[in-house]
Amino acid sequence: LFKNSFVRENLRRLDQIRKRTAELVAVVGFVDKCKNQLFNSAAIIAEGKIFDVYHKIHLPNYGVFDEKRYFISGKSFSLYEFQGVRFGVNICEDIWIDDGVITAQAKAGAGLILTINASVYHMGKIHLRKELLKKQAKKNKVFVLYTNLVGGQDELVFDGQSMLISDKGRVIANAFAFKEDLRIIDIGKNKLPVKQKSKKVRIIPIDIRKAQTIPKPITLSPAPSLGPVQEVFSALVLGTQDYVHKNGFQKVVLGLSGGIDSSIVACIAVEAIGKENVTGVILPSKFNSRESSDDAVILADNLGIEHRVIPIQEIFETYLKILAPHFLSRAWNVAEENLQARIRGNILMALSNKFGWLVLTTGNKSEMSVGYATLYGDMAGGFAVIKDVPKTLVYKLAGFYNQKEAREVIPLRVFEKAPTAELKENQKDSDTLPEYEILDPILKCYVEQDFSISEIAKKGFRREEILKTVQLVDKSEYKRRQSPPGIKITPRAFGRDRRMPITNLFKEVI
């Protein structure tokens, strides 16, 4: 938006659309530029003519949204009359504000509101959005036609699920979630509320001279409603698919450890881009159990993906030999553990360079929160599929996938064994971290809800567990800053949502 060339091209594309409109009214989102100021805008177009432009009034400036950084707020609106139907147009945040633009448009005489949106997905957002729209339609006694973007862009997934809501707050029709959909619905003019015109608001008549061909309604099966876990799985698949394809890749590669995280990432990748485009690499050292390697092979076979086995023990021993004089006979610690992860990261990146494959990393939100990941090791890659998925939800996603496929794609043993990085003898995640059933709720309180240690303690968690978790989160910011982008599925993801300075002296205290 700071690039004049982008704004000019956006206006040129709008003009192309203008020339192609015929006997229909099109509402098209674009960036308008007036007196060197930018506006988030909607053009109302018919018969090759732009009848009016609406400038978005309520600009969000929270979470992933930075609209006040780029745009100026609109100050007014018009209503439009087409073949006896009086309607208003607004954009995204405008519909979320109680007693805001939609209320003013309804009071001015609109019986129908067309609202165009790029509403970002997170867990529960679909239900929240639907309830809000029903409330706004019923309160303001208007029909609301809500259209939403669908697709993935970097960390963000837009879930679609456009819908038409009656003035009674009833959902008349809704489109599919997480995929493109087209529906043509006949409301019937007699069903739209008739209201008094306001003398204070300009009403722009839209006249079409050509005989209009009225499209027949398209009767399609109702869009299914998704369960909470299915919804997240669909978002991860769409986000992965679009990141791979929109950035010019065809194939991906990932490390398969035989654990739950790499298993679900492999399943998501297969759903997103097809099994023929996914390669799994098993990279065992002496600390990897035979069962882990076997589970990785079974998973690959069940998914029908290519897998390769590249042992790293010899490389690891060479590293240790070269570093021995420099480590000065110091005791084994995380340095030796992390060497293994970095060897694996190097091999995966070598395959990426040689064959043009995108490396998918397999770390989850719980690990990323507390820094239980290795820079330039298991964090090395191009896209972090489950970066915003807590560990407890990873297990639910894996269970959902097996249920969806009606077979044990992910071996049962993967669910049953204790989570482990397998970087030293008999290692378990719980040696270093609280159990994930305890860790994940603490992280939700601290990362997503900004609770203090005292507030978290009131929920029944032990203070030493809270303090340890908080300290790990705070000191791991530098790692997260260097991680690949990953799909947002919680209300507050690391990165665009939660922006913390690495260098700061503030520390949570008990």
Short mmCIF file of C-alpha atoms in Angstrom, two decimals, residues 59-314:
data_model
loop_
_atom_site.label_atom_id
_atom_site.label_comp_id
_atom_site.label_asym_id
_atom_site.label_seq_id
_atom_site.Cartn_x
_atom_site.Cartn_y
_atom_site.Cartn_z
CA LEU A 59 -10.79 0.85 10.64
CA PRO A 60 -9.57 -2.06 12.82
CA ASN A 61 -6.20 -1.58 14.48
CA TYR A 62 -5.69 -4.68 16.64
CA GLY A 63 -4.48 -8.26 16.27
CA VAL A 64 -3.39 -8.82 12.68
CA PHE A 65 -5.03 -5.62 11.47
CA ASP A 66 -3.09 -2.39 10.89
CA GLU A 67 -5.55 -0.39 8.82
CA LYS A 68 -4.88 2.93 10.52
CA ARG A 69 -1.27 2.57 9.39
CA TYR A 70 -2.42 2.79 5.78
CA PHE A 71 -5.93 4.19 5.46
CA ILE A 72 -8.00 7.25 6.28
CA SER A 73 -11.50 6.64 7.68
CA GLY A 74 -14.47 7.44 5.50
CA LYS A 75 -16.85 10.07 6.83
CA SER A 76 -20.19 9.36 5.16
CA PHE A 77 -22.20 6.89 3.10
CA SER A 78 -24.90 6.85 0.45
CA LEU A 79 -27.70 4.37 -0.19
CA TYR A 80 -28.50 2.88 -3.59
CA GLU A 81 -31.81 2.10 -5.28
CA PHE A 82 -31.99 -0.56 -7.93
CA GLN A 83 -35.31 -1.75 -9.35
CA GLY A 84 -37.14 -0.75 -6.21
CA VAL A 85 -34.59 -2.27 -3.84
CA ARG A 86 -32.81 0.17 -1.52
CA PHE A 87 -29.50 -1.12 -0.22
CA GLY A 88 -26.35 -0.01 1.57
CA VAL A 89 -22.73 -1.13 1.23
CA ASN A 90 -20.12 -1.45 3.96
CA ILE A 91 -16.80 -3.20 4.57
CA CYS A 92 -15.73 -5.77 7.16
CA GLU A 93 -15.20 -3.99 10.52
CA ASP A 94 -18.19 -1.74 9.77
CA ILE A 95 -20.55 -4.68 10.37
CA TRP A 96 -18.91 -5.57 13.72
CA ILE A 97 -19.49 -2.20 15.38
CA ASP A 98 -22.67 -1.99 17.45
CA ASP A 99 -24.74 1.11 16.65
CA GLY A 100 -22.23 1.94 13.92
CA VAL A 101 -22.52 2.22 10.14
CA ILE A 102 -25.05 -0.60 9.68
CA THR A 103 -27.41 1.04 12.18
CA ALA A 104 -27.09 4.39 10.44
CA GLN A 105 -27.70 2.77 7.03
CA ALA A 106 -30.78 0.93 8.30
CA LYS A 107 -32.20 4.11 9.87
CA ALA A 108 -31.61 5.93 6.58
CA GLY A 109 -33.89 3.48 4.78
CA ALA A 110 -31.83 0.48 3.65
CA GLY A 111 -33.65 -2.85 3.60
CA LEU A 112 -30.57 -4.79 2.47
CA ILE A 113 -26.90 -4.42 3.45
CA LEU A 114 -24.14 -5.78 1.23
CA THR A 115 -20.95 -6.20 3.24
CA ILE A 116 -17.64 -7.32 1.73
CA ASN A 117 -15.05 -8.87 4.04
CA ALA A 118 -11.58 -10.27 4.54
CA SER A 119 -12.31 -11.82 7.92
CA VAL A 120 -9.39 -13.86 9.29
CA TYR A 121 -10.05 -17.32 10.68
CA HIS A 122 -9.32 -18.52 14.17
CA MET A 123 -10.96 -21.26 16.24
CA GLY A 124 -14.55 -20.34 17.06
CA LYS A 125 -14.57 -17.32 14.70
CA ILE A 126 -17.21 -18.86 12.41
CA HIS A 127 -19.74 -19.22 15.22
CA LEU A 128 -18.87 -15.80 16.65
CA ARG A 129 -19.32 -14.15 13.26
CA LYS A 130 -22.64 -15.85 12.55
CA GLU A 131 -24.10 -14.86 15.91
CA LEU A 132 -22.99 -11.25 15.41
CA LEU A 133 -24.55 -11.06 11.95
CA LYS A 134 -27.83 -12.53 13.16
CA LYS A 135 -27.90 -9.99 15.98
CA GLN A 136 -27.13 -7.06 13.67
CA ALA A 137 -29.72 -8.10 11.08
CA LYS A 138 -32.47 -8.59 13.67
CA LYS A 139 -31.66 -5.47 15.68
CA ASN A 140 -31.54 -3.21 12.62
CA LYS A 141 -34.36 -4.95 10.74
CA VAL A 142 -32.35 -5.46 7.56
CA PHE A 143 -31.29 -8.34 5.37
CA VAL A 144 -27.51 -8.78 5.48
CA LEU A 145 -25.57 -10.32 2.60
CA TYR A 146 -22.15 -11.08 4.04
CA THR A 147 -19.42 -12.11 1.59
CA ASN A 148 -16.01 -13.25 2.84
CA LEU A 149 -12.63 -13.89 1.27
CA VAL A 150 -11.49 -17.51 1.06
CA GLY A 151 -7.90 -18.73 0.84
CA GLY A 152 -4.53 -18.58 2.57
CA GLN A 153 -1.96 -15.77 2.63
CA ASP A 154 1.20 -16.43 4.66
CA GLU A 155 0.07 -16.96 8.29
CA LEU A 156 -3.55 -16.04 7.64
CA VAL A 157 -6.42 -18.19 6.44
CA PHE A 158 -9.69 -16.66 5.28
CA ASP A 159 -12.46 -19.19 5.70
CA GLY A 160 -15.12 -17.94 3.27
CA GLN A 161 -18.54 -19.09 4.51
CA SER A 162 -20.43 -16.15 3.06
CA MET A 163 -24.05 -16.00 4.20
CA LEU A 164 -27.42 -14.31 3.78
CA ILE A 165 -29.27 -13.34 6.96
CA SER A 166 -32.93 -12.25 7.06
CA ASP A 167 -34.26 -9.26 8.96
CA LYS A 168 -35.53 -11.75 11.55
CA GLY A 169 -31.97 -12.94 12.21
CA ARG A 170 -32.39 -16.23 10.37
CA VAL A 171 -29.63 -17.70 8.18
CA ILE A 172 -31.28 -18.14 4.77
CA ALA A 173 -28.23 -19.49 2.98
CA ASN A 174 -24.55 -19.96 3.62
CA ALA A 175 -21.64 -20.94 1.40
CA PHE A 176 -18.96 -23.53 2.11
CA ALA A 177 -16.16 -22.95 4.58
CA PHE A 178 -12.54 -23.12 3.39
CA LYS A 179 -13.31 -23.46 -0.32
CA GLU A 180 -14.65 -21.31 -3.12
CA ASP A 181 -18.40 -21.44 -3.67
CA LEU A 182 -21.02 -19.64 -5.74
CA ARG A 183 -24.68 -19.42 -4.82
CA ILE A 184 -27.46 -17.39 -6.40
CA ILE A 185 -30.36 -16.74 -4.04
CA ASP A 186 -33.70 -15.12 -4.84
CA ILE A 187 -34.86 -13.13 -1.81
CA GLY A 188 -38.04 -11.71 -3.34
CA LYS A 189 -38.62 -7.97 -3.20
CA ASN A 190 -41.76 -8.36 -1.12
CA LYS A 191 -39.70 -9.92 1.69
CA LEU A 192 -37.36 -6.97 2.05
CA PRO A 193 -38.38 -4.47 4.73
CA VAL A 194 -39.73 -1.17 3.35
CA LYS A 195 -38.53 1.89 5.27
CA GLN A 196 -38.88 5.64 5.19
CA LYS A 197 -36.21 7.45 3.24
CA SER A 198 -33.96 9.76 5.18
CA LYS A 199 -33.63 13.25 3.76
CA LYS A 200 -30.15 13.52 5.27
CA VAL A 201 -28.65 10.65 3.27
CA ARG A 202 -28.12 10.74 -0.48
CA ILE A 203 -29.89 7.96 -2.38
CA ILE A 204 -28.29 7.12 -5.72
CA PRO A 205 -30.56 5.49 -8.32
CA ILE A 206 -28.92 2.78 -10.41
CA ASP A 207 -30.67 2.48 -13.75
CA ILE A 208 -29.85 -0.32 -16.18
CA ARG A 209 -31.07 0.35 -19.70
CA LYS A 210 -30.57 -3.18 -21.04
CA ALA A 211 -33.21 -5.81 -20.44
CA GLN A 212 -31.92 -7.67 -17.46
CA THR A 213 -31.49 -11.41 -17.62
CA ILE A 214 -32.46 -12.61 -14.18
CA PRO A 215 -30.32 -15.59 -13.19
CA LYS A 216 -32.13 -18.59 -11.86
CA PRO A 217 -31.37 -19.47 -8.27
CA ILE A 218 -28.75 -22.19 -7.99
CA THR A 219 -30.05 -24.98 -5.81
CA LEU A 220 -27.14 -26.59 -4.04
CA SER A 221 -26.82 -28.85 -1.06
CA PRO A 222 -26.52 -26.89 2.18
CA ALA A 223 -22.96 -26.16 3.25
CA PRO A 224 -22.13 -28.56 6.08
CA SER A 225 -21.34 -27.19 9.48
CA LEU A 226 -17.92 -28.26 10.73
CA GLY A 227 -17.01 -29.53 14.17
CA PRO A 228 -14.31 -27.60 16.07
CA VAL A 229 -11.46 -30.01 15.24
CA GLN A 230 -12.58 -30.53 11.64
CA GLU A 231 -12.69 -26.75 11.26
CA VAL A 232 -9.06 -26.40 12.41
CA PHE A 233 -7.96 -29.28 10.19
CA SER A 234 -9.62 -27.65 7.16
CA ALA A 235 -7.90 -24.34 7.92
CA LEU A 236 -4.50 -26.03 8.15
CA VAL A 237 -5.04 -27.86 4.85
CA LEU A 238 -6.14 -24.72 3.00
CA GLY A 239 -3.35 -22.62 4.51
CA THR A 240 -0.72 -25.20 3.54
CA GLN A 241 -2.12 -25.72 0.05
CA ASP A 242 -2.19 -22.01 -0.76
CA TYR A 243 1.21 -21.27 0.76
CA VAL A 244 2.82 -24.04 -1.31
CA HIS A 245 1.09 -23.30 -4.60
CA LYS A 246 0.86 -19.50 -4.43
CA ASN A 247 4.60 -19.32 -3.75
CA GLY A 248 5.51 -21.42 -6.76
CA PHE A 249 6.23 -24.79 -5.15
CA GLN A 250 4.85 -28.16 -6.16
CA LYS A 251 6.45 -30.57 -3.69
CA VAL A 252 7.32 -30.54 0.01
CA VAL A 253 9.68 -32.45 2.27
CA LEU A 254 9.57 -32.98 6.03
CA GLY A 255 11.38 -34.96 8.67
CA LEU A 256 9.45 -37.97 10.01
CA SER A 257 10.33 -38.81 13.61
CA GLY A 258 7.59 -41.31 14.36
CA GLY A 259 6.02 -38.75 16.71
CA ILE A 260 2.57 -37.17 16.70
CA ASP A 261 3.66 -33.76 15.34
CA SER A 262 5.43 -34.91 12.19
CA SER A 263 2.66 -37.47 11.64
CA ILE A 264 -0.14 -34.90 11.53
CA VAL A 265 1.93 -32.48 9.39
CA ALA A 266 2.47 -35.29 6.86
CA CYS A 267 -1.28 -35.99 6.82
CA ILE A 268 -2.10 -32.30 6.31
CA ALA A 269 0.45 -32.07 3.48
CA VAL A 270 -1.07 -35.08 1.70
CA GLU A 271 -4.55 -33.58 1.99
CA ALA A 272 -3.28 -30.22 0.77
CA ILE A 273 -1.14 -31.13 -2.26
CA GLY A 274 -1.45 -34.88 -2.84
CA LYS A 275 0.64 -37.85 -1.70
CA GLU A 276 2.75 -37.80 -4.87
CA ASN A 277 4.08 -34.37 -3.87
CA VAL A 278 5.15 -35.22 -0.31
CA THR A 279 8.47 -36.80 0.74
CA GLY A 280 9.21 -37.88 4.30
CA VAL A 281 12.78 -38.26 5.53
CA ILE A 282 13.66 -40.45 8.52
CA LEU A 283 16.90 -39.23 10.14
CA PRO A 284 17.79 -41.60 12.99
CA SER A 285 20.65 -41.30 15.47
CA LYS A 286 21.54 -43.83 18.18
CA PHE A 287 19.01 -42.18 20.48
CA ASN A 288 16.05 -42.92 18.21
CA SER A 289 14.19 -46.06 19.19
CA ARG A 290 13.47 -48.76 16.65
CA GLU A 291 9.76 -48.24 17.35
CA SER A 292 9.97 -44.58 16.32
CA SER A 293 11.58 -45.40 12.99
CA ASP A 294 9.08 -48.22 12.41
CA ASP A 295 6.15 -45.89 13.15
CA ALA A 296 7.53 -43.33 10.68
CA VAL A 297 7.78 -45.99 7.95
CA ILE A 298 4.27 -47.30 8.70
CA LEU A 299 2.86 -43.78 8.50
CA ALA A 300 4.59 -43.11 5.17
CA ASP A 301 3.30 -46.40 3.75
CA ASN A 302 -0.23 -45.73 5.01
CA LEU A 303 -0.20 -42.29 3.38
CA GLY A 304 1.41 -43.61 0.20
CA ILE A 305 4.20 -41.03 0.29
CA GLU A 306 7.83 -41.52 -0.69
CA HIS A 307 10.14 -41.89 2.29
CA ARG A 308 13.90 -41.95 2.61
CA VAL A 309 16.12 -43.05 5.49
CA ILE A 310 19.28 -40.99 6.06
CA PRO A 311 21.08 -42.00 9.29
CA ILE A 312 22.89 -39.11 11.01
CA GLN A 313 24.98 -41.00 13.62
CA GLU A 314 28.20 -40.94 11.60
#
